Amino acid sequence: MIKGVHAMFYSSEADALRDFIKNKLQLPYSDVGEGWLIFDLPEGDVGCHPTDFPGSPPSGTHNVSFYCDDLEKTVAELRGRGVKFDDEISDQGFGFTVNFTMPGNVRVQLYQPKYAKSR
């Protein structure tokens, strides 16, 4: 039975990216040796989006986002830890979003969903 999803960020600054996620995002992690950290998240979800609209990414593209219950509060906390955001919070229909860039030019979206999770 599938129990979760494993996401991977590829970065030219992998050590700095691991440090960013560990210290700025403060995600719990397992140290699997030789500098490799695997970050643990308490839940996740997977969406499947069509590619037939203008500006959509090509088929086969993957995207990783983080989500939270209170975006304004989370953004304030992360700014307090030195995270710089690429834009301001905006309403995207499915939820409220903002983006930030991590070491190695890894851009991610942080959002507060408007939809209810099933669990």
JSON list of C-alpha atoms in Angstrom, two decimals:
[
{"chain": "A", "resi": 1, "resn": "MET", "atom": "CA", "xyz": [0.00, 0.00, 0.00]},
{"chain": "A", "resi": 2, "resn": "ILE", "atom": "CA", "xyz": [1.33, 3.45, -0.88]},
{"chain": "A", "resi": 3, "resn": "LYS", "atom": "CA", "xyz": [2.05, 5.44, 2.28]},
{"chain": "A", "resi": 4, "resn": "GLY", "atom": "CA", "xyz": [3.32, 8.75, 0.93]},
{"chain": "A", "resi": 5, "resn": "VAL", "atom": "CA", "xyz": [5.30, 10.58, -1.69]},
{"chain": "A", "resi": 6, "resn": "HIS", "atom": "CA", "xyz": [9.04, 11.27, -1.88]},
{"chain": "A", "resi": 7, "resn": "ALA", "atom": "CA", "xyz": [9.99, 14.56, -3.53]},
{"chain": "A", "resi": 8, "resn": "MET", "atom": "CA", "xyz": [13.47, 15.48, -4.75]},
{"chain": "A", "resi": 9, "resn": "PHE", "atom": "CA", "xyz": [15.07, 18.88, -5.31]},
{"chain": "A", "resi": 10, "resn": "TYR", "atom": "CA", "xyz": [18.13, 18.95, -7.56]},
{"chain": "A", "resi": 11, "resn": "SER", "atom": "CA", "xyz": [20.48, 21.81, -6.72]},
{"chain": "A", "resi": 12, "resn": "SER", "atom": "CA", "xyz": [23.95, 23.02, -7.67]},
{"chain": "A", "resi": 13, "resn": "GLU", "atom": "CA", "xyz": [24.17, 23.99, -3.99]},
{"chain": "A", "resi": 14, "resn": "ALA", "atom": "CA", "xyz": [22.89, 20.80, -2.35]},
{"chain": "A", "resi": 15, "resn": "ASP", "atom": "CA", "xyz": [24.62, 21.36, 1.01]},
{"chain": "A", "resi": 16, "resn": "ALA", "atom": "CA", "xyz": [23.30, 24.93, 1.23]},
{"chain": "A", "resi": 17, "resn": "LEU", "atom": "CA", "xyz": [19.84, 23.73, 0.22]},
{"chain": "A", "resi": 18, "resn": "ARG", "atom": "CA", "xyz": [19.85, 21.06, 2.94]},
{"chain": "A", "resi": 19, "resn": "ASP", "atom": "CA", "xyz": [20.97, 23.71, 5.45]},
{"chain": "A", "resi": 20, "resn": "PHE", "atom": "CA", "xyz": [18.18, 26.07, 4.28]},
{"chain": "A", "resi": 21, "resn": "ILE", "atom": "CA", "xyz": [15.49, 23.40, 4.67]},
{"chain": "A", "resi": 22, "resn": "LYS", "atom": "CA", "xyz": [16.91, 22.25, 8.03]},
{"chain": "A", "resi": 23, "resn": "ASN", "atom": "CA", "xyz": [17.43, 25.68, 9.61]},
{"chain": "A", "resi": 24, "resn": "LYS", "atom": "CA", "xyz": [15.11, 28.13, 7.88]},
{"chain": "A", "resi": 25, "resn": "LEU", "atom": "CA", "xyz": [12.13, 25.88, 7.10]},
{"chain": "A", "resi": 26, "resn": "GLN", "atom": "CA", "xyz": [12.90, 23.81, 10.22]},
{"chain": "A", "resi": 27, "resn": "LEU", "atom": "CA", "xyz": [11.61, 20.55, 8.78]},
{"chain": "A", "resi": 28, "resn": "PRO", "atom": "CA", "xyz": [12.36, 17.42, 10.81]},
{"chain": "A", "resi": 29, "resn": "TYR", "atom": "CA", "xyz": [14.87, 15.09, 9.16]},
{"chain": "A", "resi": 30, "resn": "SER", "atom": "CA", "xyz": [16.73, 11.81, 9.26]},
{"chain": "A", "resi": 31, "resn": "ASP", "atom": "CA", "xyz": [20.50, 11.90, 8.74]},
{"chain": "A", "resi": 32, "resn": "VAL", "atom": "CA", "xyz": [21.28, 8.97, 6.47]},
{"chain": "A", "resi": 33, "resn": "GLY", "atom": "CA", "xyz": [25.03, 9.65, 6.48]},
{"chain": "A", "resi": 34, "resn": "GLU", "atom": "CA", "xyz": [27.65, 11.52, 4.47]},
{"chain": "A", "resi": 35, "resn": "GLY", "atom": "CA", "xyz": [25.71, 14.79, 4.64]},
{"chain": "A", "resi": 36, "resn": "TRP", "atom": "CA", "xyz": [22.50, 13.38, 3.24]},
{"chain": "A", "resi": 37, "resn": "LEU", "atom": "CA", "xyz": [19.39, 14.54, 5.08]},
{"chain": "A", "resi": 38, "resn": "ILE", "atom": "CA", "xyz": [15.94, 13.16, 4.29]},
{"chain": "A", "resi": 39, "resn": "PHE", "atom": "CA", "xyz": [13.25, 15.59, 5.44]},
{"chain": "A", "resi": 40, "resn": "ASP", "atom": "CA", "xyz": [10.07, 14.26, 6.99]},
{"chain": "A", "resi": 41, "resn": "LEU", "atom": "CA", "xyz": [6.66, 15.82, 6.38]},
{"chain": "A", "resi": 42, "resn": "PRO", "atom": "CA", "xyz": [3.56, 14.80, 8.33]},
{"chain": "A", "resi": 43, "resn": "GLU", "atom": "CA", "xyz": [1.27, 14.71, 5.29]},
{"chain": "A", "resi": 44, "resn": "GLY", "atom": "CA", "xyz": [1.12, 15.28, 1.57]},
{"chain": "A", "resi": 45, "resn": "ASP", "atom": "CA", "xyz": [-1.04, 15.24, -1.48]},
{"chain": "A", "resi": 46, "resn": "VAL", "atom": "CA", "xyz": [-0.63, 14.82, -5.23]},
{"chain": "A", "resi": 47, "resn": "GLY", "atom": "CA", "xyz": [-2.49, 16.72, -7.95]},
{"chain": "A", "resi": 48, "resn": "CYS", "atom": "CA", "xyz": [-2.73, 15.97, -11.68]},
{"chain": "A", "resi": 49, "resn": "HIS", "atom": "CA", "xyz": [-3.04, 19.03, -13.90]},
{"chain": "A", "resi": 50, "resn": "PRO", "atom": "CA", "xyz": [-3.80, 19.28, -17.62]},
{"chain": "A", "resi": 51, "resn": "THR", "atom": "CA", "xyz": [-1.32, 20.86, -20.02]},
{"chain": "A", "resi": 52, "resn": "ASP", "atom": "CA", "xyz": [-3.82, 22.17, -22.57]},
{"chain": "A", "resi": 53, "resn": "PHE", "atom": "CA", "xyz": [-4.04, 25.78, -21.36]},
{"chain": "A", "resi": 54, "resn": "PRO", "atom": "CA", "xyz": [-1.85, 28.73, -22.43]},
{"chain": "A", "resi": 55, "resn": "GLY", "atom": "CA", "xyz": [1.37, 28.98, -20.41]},
{"chain": "A", "resi": 56, "resn": "SER", "atom": "CA", "xyz": [1.09, 25.45, -19.01]},
{"chain": "A", "resi": 57, "resn": "PRO", "atom": "CA", "xyz": [4.32, 23.50, -18.53]},
{"chain": "A", "resi": 58, "resn": "PRO", "atom": "CA", "xyz": [5.02, 20.61, -20.89]},
{"chain": "A", "resi": 59, "resn": "SER", "atom": "CA", "xyz": [3.61, 17.18, -20.19]},
{"chain": "A", "resi": 60, "resn": "GLY", "atom": "CA", "xyz": [5.87, 15.23, -17.84]},
{"chain": "A", "resi": 61, "resn": "THR", "atom": "CA", "xyz": [6.76, 18.29, -15.73]},
{"chain": "A", "resi": 62, "resn": "HIS", "atom": "CA", "xyz": [6.86, 17.84, -11.95]},
{"chain": "A", "resi": 63, "resn": "ASN", "atom": "CA", "xyz": [6.28, 20.53, -9.34]},
{"chain": "A", "resi": 64, "resn": "VAL", "atom": "CA", "xyz": [6.83, 20.58, -5.58]},
{"chain": "A", "resi": 65, "resn": "SER", "atom": "CA", "xyz": [4.97, 23.00, -3.32]},
{"chain": "A", "resi": 66, "resn": "PHE", "atom": "CA", "xyz": [4.69, 23.35, 0.43]},
{"chain": "A", "resi": 67, "resn": "TYR", "atom": "CA", "xyz": [1.34, 24.13, 2.05]},
{"chain": "A", "resi": 68, "resn": "CYS", "atom": "CA", "xyz": [0.21, 25.45, 5.42]},
{"chain": "A", "resi": 69, "resn": "ASP", "atom": "CA", "xyz": [-2.95, 26.35, 7.35]},
{"chain": "A", "resi": 70, "resn": "ASP", "atom": "CA", "xyz": [-2.19, 30.07, 7.79]},
{"chain": "A", "resi": 71, "resn": "LEU", "atom": "CA", "xyz": [-0.13, 31.58, 4.99]},
{"chain": "A", "resi": 72, "resn": "GLU", "atom": "CA", "xyz": [0.28, 35.07, 6.45]},
{"chain": "A", "resi": 73, "resn": "LYS", "atom": "CA", "xyz": [1.50, 33.68, 9.78]},
{"chain": "A", "resi": 74, "resn": "THR", "atom": "CA", "xyz": [3.85, 31.19, 8.08]},
{"chain": "A", "resi": 75, "resn": "VAL", "atom": "CA", "xyz": [5.31, 33.87, 5.79]},
{"chain": "A", "resi": 76, "resn": "ALA", "atom": "CA", "xyz": [5.95, 36.11, 8.83]},
{"chain": "A", "resi": 77, "resn": "GLU", "atom": "CA", "xyz": [7.69, 33.25, 10.68]},
{"chain": "A", "resi": 78, "resn": "LEU", "atom": "CA", "xyz": [9.85, 32.37, 7.66]},
{"chain": "A", "resi": 79, "resn": "ARG", "atom": "CA", "xyz": [10.77, 36.02, 7.07]},
{"chain": "A", "resi": 80, "resn": "GLY", "atom": "CA", "xyz": [11.88, 36.10, 10.71]},
{"chain": "A", "resi": 81, "resn": "ARG", "atom": "CA", "xyz": [14.28, 33.24, 9.88]},
{"chain": "A", "resi": 82, "resn": "GLY", "atom": "CA", "xyz": [15.65, 35.11, 6.88]},
{"chain": "A", "resi": 83, "resn": "VAL", "atom": "CA", "xyz": [13.61, 33.64, 4.04]},
{"chain": "A", "resi": 84, "resn": "LYS", "atom": "CA", "xyz": [13.16, 36.14, 1.19]},
{"chain": "A", "resi": 85, "resn": "PHE", "atom": "CA", "xyz": [10.00, 35.86, -0.88]},
{"chain": "A", "resi": 86, "resn": "ASP", "atom": "CA", "xyz": [9.90, 36.39, -4.66]},
{"chain": "A", "resi": 87, "resn": "ASP", "atom": "CA", "xyz": [6.43, 37.95, -4.71]},
{"chain": "A", "resi": 88, "resn": "GLU", "atom": "CA", "xyz": [3.47, 38.87, -2.54]},
{"chain": "A", "resi": 89, "resn": "ILE", "atom": "CA", "xyz": [0.63, 36.59, -1.42]},
{"chain": "A", "resi": 90, "resn": "SER", "atom": "CA", "xyz": [-1.99, 36.25, -4.15]},
{"chain": "A", "resi": 91, "resn": "ASP", "atom": "CA", "xyz": [-5.31, 34.44, -4.60]},
{"chain": "A", "resi": 92, "resn": "GLN", "atom": "CA", "xyz": [-4.98, 31.74, -7.27]},
{"chain": "A", "resi": 93, "resn": "GLY", "atom": "CA", "xyz": [-8.49, 30.31, -6.94]},
{"chain": "A", "resi": 94, "resn": "PHE", "atom": "CA", "xyz": [-7.45, 26.99, -5.38]},
{"chain": "A", "resi": 95, "resn": "GLY", "atom": "CA", "xyz": [-5.73, 28.86, -2.56]},
{"chain": "A", "resi": 96, "resn": "PHE", "atom": "CA", "xyz": [-3.47, 31.72, -1.57]},
{"chain": "A", "resi": 97, "resn": "THR", "atom": "CA", "xyz": [0.12, 31.46, -2.83]},
{"chain": "A", "resi": 98, "resn": "VAL", "atom": "CA", "xyz": [3.57, 32.99, -2.52]},
{"chain": "A", "resi": 99, "resn": "ASN", "atom": "CA", "xyz": [6.94, 31.86, -3.91]},
{"chain": "A", "resi": 100, "resn": "PHE", "atom": "CA", "xyz": [10.49, 31.78, -2.58]},
{"chain": "A", "resi": 101, "resn": "THR", "atom": "CA", "xyz": [13.79, 30.63, -4.01]},
{"chain": "A", "resi": 102, "resn": "MET", "atom": "CA", "xyz": [16.12, 28.29, -2.12]},
{"chain": "A", "resi": 103, "resn": "PRO", "atom": "CA", "xyz": [19.86, 27.75, -2.72]},
{"chain": "A", "resi": 104, "resn": "GLY", "atom": "CA", "xyz": [20.72, 26.46, -6.18]},
{"chain": "A", "resi": 105, "resn": "ASN", "atom": "CA", "xyz": [17.92, 28.53, -7.72]},
{"chain": "A", "resi": 106, "resn": "VAL", "atom": "CA", "xyz": [15.23, 26.09, -6.51]},
{"chain": "A", "resi": 107, "resn": "ARG", "atom": "CA", "xyz": [11.95, 28.04, -6.66]},
{"chain": "A", "resi": 108, "resn": "VAL", "atom": "CA", "xyz": [9.02, 26.68, -4.67]},
{"chain": "A", "resi": 109, "resn": "GLN", "atom": "CA", "xyz": [5.48, 27.73, -3.99]},
{"chain": "A", "resi": 110, "resn": "LEU", "atom": "CA", "xyz": [4.03, 27.96, -0.50]},
{"chain": "A", "resi": 111, "resn": "TYR", "atom": "CA", "xyz": [0.26, 27.98, -0.35]},
{"chain": "A", "resi": 112, "resn": "GLN", "atom": "CA", "xyz": [-2.79, 27.89, 1.87]},
{"chain": "A", "resi": 113, "resn": "PRO", "atom": "CA", "xyz": [-5.40, 25.71, 0.15]},
{"chain": "A", "resi": 114, "resn": "LYS", "atom": "CA", "xyz": [-9.04, 26.72, 0.01]},
{"chain": "A", "resi": 115, "resn": "TYR", "atom": "CA", "xyz": [-10.08, 23.09, -0.44]},
{"chain": "A", "resi": 116, "resn": "ALA", "atom": "CA", "xyz": [-10.65, 20.74, 2.49]},
{"chain": "A", "resi": 117, "resn": "LYS", "atom": "CA", "xyz": [-8.29, 17.79, 2.88]},
{"chain": "A", "resi": 118, "resn": "SER", "atom": "CA", "xyz": [-9.99, 14.39, 3.17]},
{"chain": "A", "resi": 119, "resn": "ARG", "atom": "CA", "xyz": [-8.20, 13.57, 6.43]}
]
